[in-house]
CSV table of C-alpha atoms and ligand atoms in Angstrom, one decimal:
chain,number,residue,atom,x,y,z
A,196,MET,CA,29.6,1.1,5.7
A,197,ALA,CA,26.8,2.8,3.7
A,198,ASP,CA,24.1,4.8,5.9
A,199,LEU,CA,20.6,2.8,4.0
A,200,SER,CA,18.5,4.3,7.5
A,201,THR,CA,15.6,6.1,5.9
A,202,SER,CA,12.8,8.4,7.3
A,203,TYR,CA,9.0,7.3,6.7
A,204,MET,CA,6.8,9.2,8.3
A,205,GLU,CA,9.4,10.4,10.9
A,206,LEU,CA,9.3,7.1,11.8
A,207,LYS,CA,13.6,6.2,11.6
A,208,LEU,CA,14.2,3.2,9.6
A,209,ARG,CA,17.6,1.0,8.8
A,210,ASN,CA,17.0,0.9,5.4
A,211,PRO,CA,14.2,1.6,2.8
A,212,LEU,CA,12.6,-2.3,2.9
A,213,VAL,CA,9.6,-2.5,3.4
A,214,VAL,CA,7.6,-5.8,3.2
A,215,ALA,CA,4.7,-4.6,1.6
A,216,SER,CA,0.6,-5.7,3.0
A,217,CYS,CA,0.4,-9.2,2.1
A,218,SER,CA,-0.5,-12.8,3.8
A,219,LEU,CA,4.0,-12.8,4.0
A,220,THR,CA,2.9,-10.9,7.3
A,221,ASN,CA,-0.2,-12.6,8.1
A,222,SER,CA,1.2,-14.3,10.6
A,223,VAL,CA,4.0,-12.8,14.0
A,224,GLU,CA,6.1,-16.0,12.8
A,225,GLY,CA,6.2,-14.2,8.7
A,226,VAL,CA,6.8,-10.5,10.4
A,227,GLN,CA,9.8,-12.0,12.8
A,228,ARG,CA,11.3,-13.4,9.2
A,229,CYS,CA,11.0,-10.0,7.3
A,230,ALA,CA,12.4,-8.0,9.8
A,231,ASP,CA,15.7,-10.8,10.5
A,232,ALA,CA,16.3,-10.6,7.0
A,233,GLY,CA,16.5,-6.8,7.5
A,234,ALA,CA,12.9,-6.0,6.1
A,235,GLY,CA,13.4,-1.7,7.1
A,236,ALA,CA,9.7,-2.5,7.9
A,237,VAL,CA,6.4,-4.1,7.9
A,238,VAL,CA,3.6,-3.6,6.2
A,239,LEU,CA,1.1,-6.2,8.2
A,240,LYS,CA,-1.7,-8.1,6.0
A,241,SER,CA,-5.0,-5.8,6.0
A,242,LEU,CA,-7.6,-6.0,8.0
A,243,PHE,CA,-10.6,-6.4,5.3
A,244,GLU,CA,-14.1,-4.0,6.0
A,245,GLU,CA,-15.8,-6.8,3.7
A,246,GLN,CA,-14.7,-10.2,5.5
A,247,ILE,CA,-15.0,-9.0,8.4
A,248,GLU,CA,-18.9,-7.8,6.7
A,249,ALA,CA,-18.6,-11.6,5.2
A,250,ASP,CA,-18.5,-12.9,9.5
A,251,THR,CA,-21.0,-11.2,10.4
A,252,LYS,CA,-23.4,-12.0,7.9
A,253,GLU,CA,-22.5,-15.7,8.8
A,254,LEU,CA,-22.7,-14.6,12.2
A,255,GLU,CA,-26.5,-13.7,12.3
A,256,ARG,CA,-27.0,-16.4,9.3
A,257,HIS,CA,-27.2,-18.4,13.2
A,258,VAL,CA,-28.5,-15.8,15.7
A,259,TRP,CA,-32.1,-15.2,14.6
A,260,VAL,CA,-32.6,-11.2,14.5
A,261,ALA,CA,-35.1,-10.0,12.2
A,262,GLY,CA,-37.4,-7.2,12.8
A,263,HIS,CA,-34.8,-6.9,16.2
A,264,THR,CA,-33.3,-3.8,14.9
A,265,GLU,CA,-31.1,-3.7,18.8
A,266,ALA,CA,-30.8,-7.8,19.0
A,267,TYR,CA,-29.4,-6.7,15.2
A,268,ASP,CA,-27.2,-4.3,16.0
A,269,TYR,CA,-25.9,-6.3,18.8
A,270,VAL,CA,-24.5,-9.8,16.7
A,271,ARG,CA,-22.8,-7.2,14.5
A,272,LYS,CA,-20.6,-5.4,16.9
A,273,ILE,CA,-19.5,-8.3,18.7
A,274,GLY,CA,-18.5,-10.4,15.1
A,275,ILE,CA,-16.7,-7.5,14.0
A,276,GLU,CA,-15.2,-7.5,17.4
A,277,THR,CA,-14.2,-10.8,17.1
A,278,ASN,CA,-13.1,-9.8,14.3
A,279,ALA,CA,-11.2,-7.1,15.4
A,280,GLN,CA,-9.4,-8.4,18.3
A,281,ASP,CA,-7.6,-11.1,16.2
A,282,TYR,CA,-5.9,-8.3,14.5
A,283,LEU,CA,-4.9,-7.2,17.7
A,284,ASN,CA,-3.2,-9.4,19.6
A,285,LEU,CA,-1.6,-10.1,15.5
A,286,LEU,CA,0.3,-7.3,16.3
A,287,GLU,CA,0.7,-6.6,20.3
A,288,LYS,CA,2.8,-9.9,19.1
A,289,ALA,CA,4.0,-9.3,15.8
A,290,LYS,CA,6.2,-6.0,18.3
A,291,GLN,CA,6.9,-7.6,21.1
A,292,ALA,CA,8.9,-10.2,18.6
A,293,VAL,CA,10.8,-7.5,16.6
A,294,ALA,CA,12.2,-4.2,16.5
A,295,VAL,CA,11.3,-2.5,13.7
A,296,PRO,CA,8.9,-0.2,13.1
A,297,VAL,CA,5.4,-2.1,12.2
A,298,ILE,CA,2.2,-1.0,10.2
A,299,ALA,CA,-1.2,-2.0,10.6
A,300,SER,CA,-3.3,-2.2,7.4
A,301,LEU,CA,-6.9,-1.8,7.0
A,302,ASN,CA,-8.6,-2.1,4.0
A,303,CYS,CA,-11.3,0.8,3.0
A,304,ILE,CA,-14.6,0.2,1.2
A,305,THR,CA,-16.4,2.8,3.0
A,306,PRO,CA,-16.7,6.3,5.1
A,307,GLY,CA,-17.0,6.0,9.2
A,308,TRP,CA,-17.0,2.4,9.9
A,309,TRP,CA,-12.8,1.9,10.0
A,310,THR,CA,-12.5,5.1,13.0
A,311,ASP,CA,-13.2,2.3,16.1
A,312,TYR,CA,-10.4,0.6,14.0
A,313,ALA,CA,-8.3,3.3,13.9
A,314,LYS,CA,-8.4,3.8,17.6
A,315,LYS,CA,-7.9,0.5,18.7
A,316,ILE,CA,-5.2,-0.7,16.6
A,317,GLU,CA,-3.4,2.3,17.8
A,318,ALA,CA,-3.6,2.1,21.3
A,319,ALA,CA,-2.5,-2.1,20.6
A,320,GLY,CA,0.7,0.1,20.1
A,321,ALA,CA,0.5,0.3,15.9
A,322,ASP,CA,3.9,2.8,14.9
A,323,ALA,CA,1.7,3.5,11.9
A,324,ILE,CA,-1.6,3.2,9.5
A,325,GLU,CA,-1.9,1.9,6.2
A,326,LEU,CA,-5.5,3.2,4.2
A,327,ASN,CA,-5.9,-0.2,1.3
A,328,VAL,CA,-8.7,2.0,0.2
A,329,ALA,CA,-10.4,0.8,-3.3
A,330,VAL,CA,-13.2,1.7,-4.7
A,331,LEU,CA,-13.6,-0.1,-8.5
A,332,PRO,CA,-15.6,2.0,-9.5
A,333,SER,CA,-18.2,0.1,-11.9
A,334,ASP,CA,-21.7,2.3,-10.7
A,335,PRO,CA,-23.1,4.4,-14.5
A,336,ARG,CA,-23.9,6.5,-11.8
A,337,HIS,CA,-20.9,7.7,-9.7
A,338,SER,CA,-18.3,10.3,-11.0
A,339,GLY,CA,-15.2,10.4,-10.8
A,340,ARG,CA,-15.7,13.4,-8.1
A,341,ASP,CA,-17.7,11.4,-5.8
A,342,ILE,CA,-15.6,8.8,-6.2
A,343,GLU,CA,-12.5,11.0,-4.7
A,344,GLN,CA,-15.0,12.3,-2.5
A,345,LEU,CA,-14.8,9.5,-0.6
A,346,TYR,CA,-11.4,8.2,-0.8
A,347,TYR,CA,-11.1,11.6,1.0
A,348,ARG,CA,-13.7,11.7,3.3
A,349,ILE,CA,-12.3,7.8,5.1
A,350,VAL,CA,-8.5,9.3,5.8
A,351,GLY,CA,-10.2,12.2,6.9
A,352,ASP,CA,-12.5,10.5,9.0
A,353,VAL,CA,-9.4,8.2,10.6
A,354,LYS,CA,-7.1,10.7,10.1
A,355,LYS,CA,-9.5,12.6,13.6
A,356,ASN,CA,-9.1,9.8,15.7
A,357,VAL,CA,-5.4,8.9,15.5
A,358,LYS,CA,-2.4,10.7,16.4
A,359,ILE,CA,-0.1,7.6,14.6
A,360,PRO,CA,1.0,8.4,11.0
A,361,ILE,CA,-1.3,7.4,7.9
A,362,ALA,CA,0.1,6.0,5.2
A,363,VAL,CA,-2.9,6.3,2.5
A,364,LYS,CA,-2.4,3.4,-0.5
A,365,ILE,CA,-4.5,3.6,-4.0
A,366,GLY,CA,-4.6,2.1,-6.5
A,367,PRO,CA,-3.5,3.5,-10.8
A,368,TYR,CA,-7.0,4.0,-12.0
A,369,PHE,CA,-7.4,8.5,-10.9
A,370,THR,CA,-8.4,11.2,-13.3
A,371,SER,CA,-6.0,13.3,-11.8
A,372,MET,CA,-3.8,11.8,-9.9
A,373,GLY,CA,-1.9,15.1,-9.3
A,374,ASN,CA,-5.4,16.7,-7.8
A,375,VAL,CA,-6.4,13.9,-6.0
A,376,ALA,CA,-2.2,13.1,-4.7
A,377,SER,CA,-2.0,16.4,-3.5
A,378,GLU,CA,-5.9,16.8,-1.7
A,379,LEU,CA,-5.1,12.9,-0.3
A,380,SER,CA,-1.8,14.5,1.3
A,381,ASP,CA,-3.7,18.0,2.6
A,382,LYS,CA,-6.0,15.9,4.1
A,383,GLY,CA,-4.0,14.6,6.4
A,384,ALA,CA,-2.0,11.1,4.6
A,385,ALA,CA,1.6,11.8,6.1
A,386,ALA,CA,2.5,9.1,3.1
A,387,LEU,CA,1.3,7.6,-0.1
A,388,VAL,CA,1.5,4.8,-1.2
A,389,LEU,CA,1.7,3.9,-5.4
A,390,PHE,CA,0.3,1.1,-7.1
A,391,ASN,CA,-1.5,-0.9,-5.4
A,392,ARG,CA,-1.7,-4.1,-7.4
A,393,PHE,CA,-5.2,-5.0,-7.0
A,394,TYR,CA,-6.8,-9.0,-7.4
A,395,GLN,CA,-6.9,-9.9,-11.3
A,396,VAL,CA,-9.1,-11.6,-12.4
A,397,ASP,CA,-9.5,-14.2,-15.0
A,398,ILE,CA,-11.9,-16.2,-18.1
A,399,ASN,CA,-11.2,-20.0,-18.6
A,400,ILE,CA,-12.4,-20.2,-22.2
A,401,ASP,CA,-12.9,-24.3,-21.8
A,402,LYS,CA,-14.9,-24.7,-18.5
A,403,LEU,CA,-16.4,-21.3,-19.7
A,404,ASN,CA,-15.6,-19.1,-16.0
A,405,LEU,CA,-14.2,-16.5,-14.6
A,406,VAL,CA,-11.1,-17.9,-12.4
A,407,PRO,CA,-8.3,-15.7,-10.4
A,408,GLY,CA,-5.6,-14.3,-12.2
A,409,TYR,CA,-1.6,-14.7,-12.1
A,410,ARG,CA,-1.1,-12.9,-8.2
A,411,PHE,CA,2.7,-11.4,-9.2
A,412,SER,CA,4.2,-8.0,-10.6
A,413,THR,CA,6.5,-8.6,-13.2
A,414,PRO,CA,10.2,-6.2,-13.1
A,415,GLU,CA,7.8,-4.0,-16.3
A,416,GLU,CA,5.6,-3.9,-14.2
A,417,ILE,CA,7.8,-1.0,-12.0
A,418,ASN,CA,7.4,1.8,-14.3
A,419,PHE,CA,3.6,2.9,-14.1
A,420,SER,CA,4.8,4.4,-10.3
A,421,LEU,CA,7.7,4.4,-10.8
A,422,ARG,CA,7.2,7.7,-12.9
A,423,TRP,CA,4.4,8.9,-10.3
A,424,ILE,CA,6.9,9.1,-7.8
A,425,SER,CA,9.4,11.4,-9.9
A,426,LEU,CA,6.5,13.3,-11.0
A,427,LEU,CA,4.3,14.7,-7.3
A,428,SER,CA,8.5,13.9,-5.1
A,429,GLY,CA,9.1,16.7,-3.8
A,430,ARG,CA,5.8,18.0,-4.9
A,431,VAL,CA,2.8,16.8,-2.3
A,432,LYS,CA,3.8,18.0,2.0
A,433,CYS,CA,3.8,14.1,2.7
A,434,ASP,CA,6.2,11.1,1.5
A,435,LEU,CA,5.5,8.6,-1.3
A,436,ALA,CA,6.6,5.3,-1.1
A,437,ALA,CA,7.0,2.5,-4.3
A,438,THR,CA,4.8,-0.4,-4.8
A,439,THR,CA,4.5,-2.7,-7.4
A,440,GLY,CA,7.2,-4.6,-9.9
A,441,VAL,CA,9.7,-3.4,-7.1
A,442,HIS,CA,11.6,-7.4,-7.9
A,443,ASP,CA,15.5,-6.4,-6.2
A,444,ALA,CA,17.8,-3.9,-5.5
A,445,SER,CA,17.9,-2.2,-9.4
A,446,GLY,CA,14.4,-1.7,-8.1
A,447,VAL,CA,14.6,0.0,-5.5
A,448,ILE,CA,17.8,1.8,-6.5
A,449,LYS,CA,15.3,3.8,-9.1
A,450,GLN,CA,12.6,3.9,-7.2
A,451,VAL,CA,14.1,6.5,-4.7
A,452,LEU,CA,16.4,8.2,-6.9
A,453,ALA,CA,12.5,9.0,-8.6
A,454,GLY,CA,12.0,10.0,-4.8
A,455,ALA,CA,11.0,7.6,-2.4
A,456,ALA,CA,11.0,7.3,1.1
A,457,THR,CA,11.0,3.9,1.3
A,458,VAL,CA,10.4,1.2,-1.6
A,459,GLN,CA,7.7,-1.9,-0.2
A,460,VAL,CA,7.8,-5.5,-2.1
A,461,CYS,CA,6.0,-8.5,-2.1
A,462,SER,CA,5.3,-10.8,-5.7
A,463,THR,CA,9.8,-10.5,-5.5
A,464,LEU,CA,9.7,-12.5,-1.9
A,465,TYR,CA,7.1,-14.9,-2.7
A,466,ILE,CA,9.0,-15.6,-5.5
A,467,HIS,CA,12.5,-16.2,-4.2
A,468,GLY,CA,11.4,-16.5,-0.1
A,469,ILE,CA,12.3,-13.3,2.4
A,470,GLY,CA,16.1,-14.1,2.3
A,471,HIS,CA,15.2,-12.2,-1.1
A,472,ILE,CA,15.8,-8.8,1.1
A,473,ALA,CA,20.1,-9.6,2.5
A,474,ASN,CA,20.0,-10.2,-1.3
A,475,MET,CA,18.9,-7.0,-2.3
A,476,LEU,CA,20.0,-5.4,0.6
A,477,SER,CA,23.0,-6.1,-0.2
A,478,ASN,CA,22.8,-5.2,-3.8
A,479,ILE,CA,22.0,-1.6,-3.0
A,480,GLU,CA,25.4,-1.7,-0.4
A,481,ALA,CA,26.8,-2.4,-3.5
A,482,TRP,CA,25.6,0.0,-5.8
A,483,MET,CA,26.3,2.9,-3.2
A,484,LYS,CA,29.6,2.0,-3.4
A,485,LYS,CA,29.8,2.3,-6.4
A,486,HIS,CA,28.5,4.9,-7.1
A,487,HIS,CA,30.1,6.7,-4.0
A,488,PHE,CA,27.1,7.6,-1.5
A,489,GLU,CA,27.2,5.9,1.8
A,490,SER,CA,23.9,7.6,2.6
A,491,VAL,CA,20.0,6.8,0.5
A,492,SER,CA,19.5,11.1,1.5
A,493,GLU,CA,22.5,11.4,-0.5
A,494,PHE,CA,20.8,9.5,-3.8
A,495,ARG,CA,17.3,10.6,-3.4
A,496,GLY,CA,14.9,12.1,-6.0
A,497,ARG,CA,17.8,13.0,-7.8
A,498,LEU,CA,15.7,11.9,-10.7
A,499,SER,CA,12.7,13.4,-9.9
A,500,GLN,CA,11.0,15.0,-11.5
A,501,LYS,CA,11.4,18.4,-10.3
A,502,ASP,CA,15.0,18.4,-9.9
A,503,SER,CA,15.2,17.8,-13.5
A,504,ASP,CA,17.1,20.5,-16.2
A,505,ARG,CA,14.7,18.9,-18.4
A,506,PRO,CA,11.1,17.7,-16.5
A,507,GLU,CA,9.1,17.6,-20.0
A,508,LEU,CA,10.9,14.2,-20.1
A,509,TYR,CA,9.4,12.6,-17.5
A,510,GLU,CA,5.6,13.7,-19.1
A,511,ARG,CA,6.1,12.2,-23.1
A,512,LEU,CA,2.5,10.1,-23.2
A,513,GLN,CA,3.6,9.3,-26.8
A,514,TYR,CA,5.8,7.3,-29.1
A,515,ILE,CA,6.8,9.7,-31.0
A,516,LYS,CA,10.1,10.1,-33.6
A,517,ALA,CA,11.0,12.6,-33.5
A,518,LEU,CA,11.2,12.9,-29.4
A,519,VAL,CA,11.6,9.4,-28.4
A,520,GLY,CA,13.3,8.0,-31.2
A,521,ILE,CA,10.3,4.9,-31.5
A,522,GLU,CA,7.6,5.5,-33.8
B,118,FMN,C1,-1.2,-12.5,-1.9
B,118,FMN,C2,-1.3,-11.3,-2.4
B,118,FMN,C3,-2.1,-10.3,-1.3
B,118,FMN,C4,-2.0,-9.5,-0.7
B,118,FMN,N1,-2.5,-8.8,0.4
B,118,FMN,C5,-2.1,-7.7,-0.1
B,118,FMN,C6,-3.8,-7.1,1.6
B,118,FMN,O1,-4.6,-7.6,2.3
B,118,FMN,N2,-3.1,-5.0,1.6
B,118,FMN,C7,-2.8,-4.8,0.7
B,118,FMN,O2,-2.4,-3.7,0.7
B,118,FMN,N3,-1.6,-5.2,-0.8
B,118,FMN,C8,-2.0,-7.0,-0.8
B,118,FMN,N4,-1.1,-7.1,-2.1
B,118,FMN,C9,-0.5,-6.3,-3.0
B,118,FMN,C10,0.8,-5.7,-2.1
B,118,FMN,O3,1.1,-5.7,-1.3
B,118,FMN,C11,1.4,-5.4,-3.0
B,118,FMN,O4,0.7,-3.8,-2.9
B,118,FMN,C12,1.4,-5.3,-4.9
B,118,FMN,O5,1.7,-7.1,-4.4
B,118,FMN,C13,2.3,-5.4,-5.2
B,118,FMN,O6,3.5,-4.9,-5.5
B,118,FMN,P1,4.8,-6.7,-6.3
B,118,FMN,O7,5.0,-5.9,-7.4
B,118,FMN,O8,5.7,-6.0,-4.9
B,118,FMN,O9,4.3,-7.9,-5.6
B,118,FMN,C14,-1.6,-8.4,-2.1
B,118,FMN,C15,-0.4,-9.4,-2.9
B,118,FMN,C16,-0.6,-10.7,-2.9
B,118,FMN,C17,0.2,-10.7,-4.0
């Protein structure tokens, strides 16, 4: 039997396949189904700062608090706590229901706000926290450095308040990804989750309105995170988790070869069902057997840039015939 076990943020996982934060992990039954299908760990659906803000504003509409700072603060606190409590209940029940690590997910867009939650999440038994930090840098007054500092402050604030490991899930839109990754690791991230695939916007040209874009990734989308996992592997202190575009066993294997400690899947489970996890795991085992690997650690990072004798291959950006054979 091949040994698929892996270590992620010092948590021991039976295999590197992790169910990403999404609606499949928004209920105890969903979490249980993922664990029963063989997932190595589960990331709960994010608790969203904006959702809590919206729910709290709705609550404020029903209570007259204008001009009363104290009353306003009180109503706000209740709104926040009610929402957080539902999430903590889910976390506690999920922890009781499954033996695999359960990672809570907080969506953060402003610093400070999350520190109390993070403590509560730790107390409720989460094995780790994934910070889903997503700031759309649309305000022309904010420089790249301002935005990066915001990310660092959020991670630093949460890190100060909890002992459980913190993973930081980010999108791909940074000017200096290598520097950002290394700073996040220095600020206390035990892992980086690369890269979130955000909600997309599309336009309906008949109705002349905005509509949601296609929800799911395609296998072709794997290449961006594959490149960055392979570039950063062994170069940042923290672990790396891959997300976006992993749809089958070959996607998981590629990301582990590039250096990922874990590989998160989401779209493929919506498309093929949660049972697809077992299918992917048995295909990974078959590949390991074919290549005479007995454990995942034997091939993790084998194709990272750091261990390559052709490091320049990882950095090619242009279609130049002399370099890549394509123009
Ligand atoms: C319906 C849906 C809901 C999602 N909800 C969250 C979420 O709450 N928090 C989060 O960090 N990512 C969320 N994601 C992003 C996924 O966790 C994942 O990173 C992304 O879909 C890319 O992986 P994939 O190619 O395997 O789908 C969601 C994705 C989908 C499709």
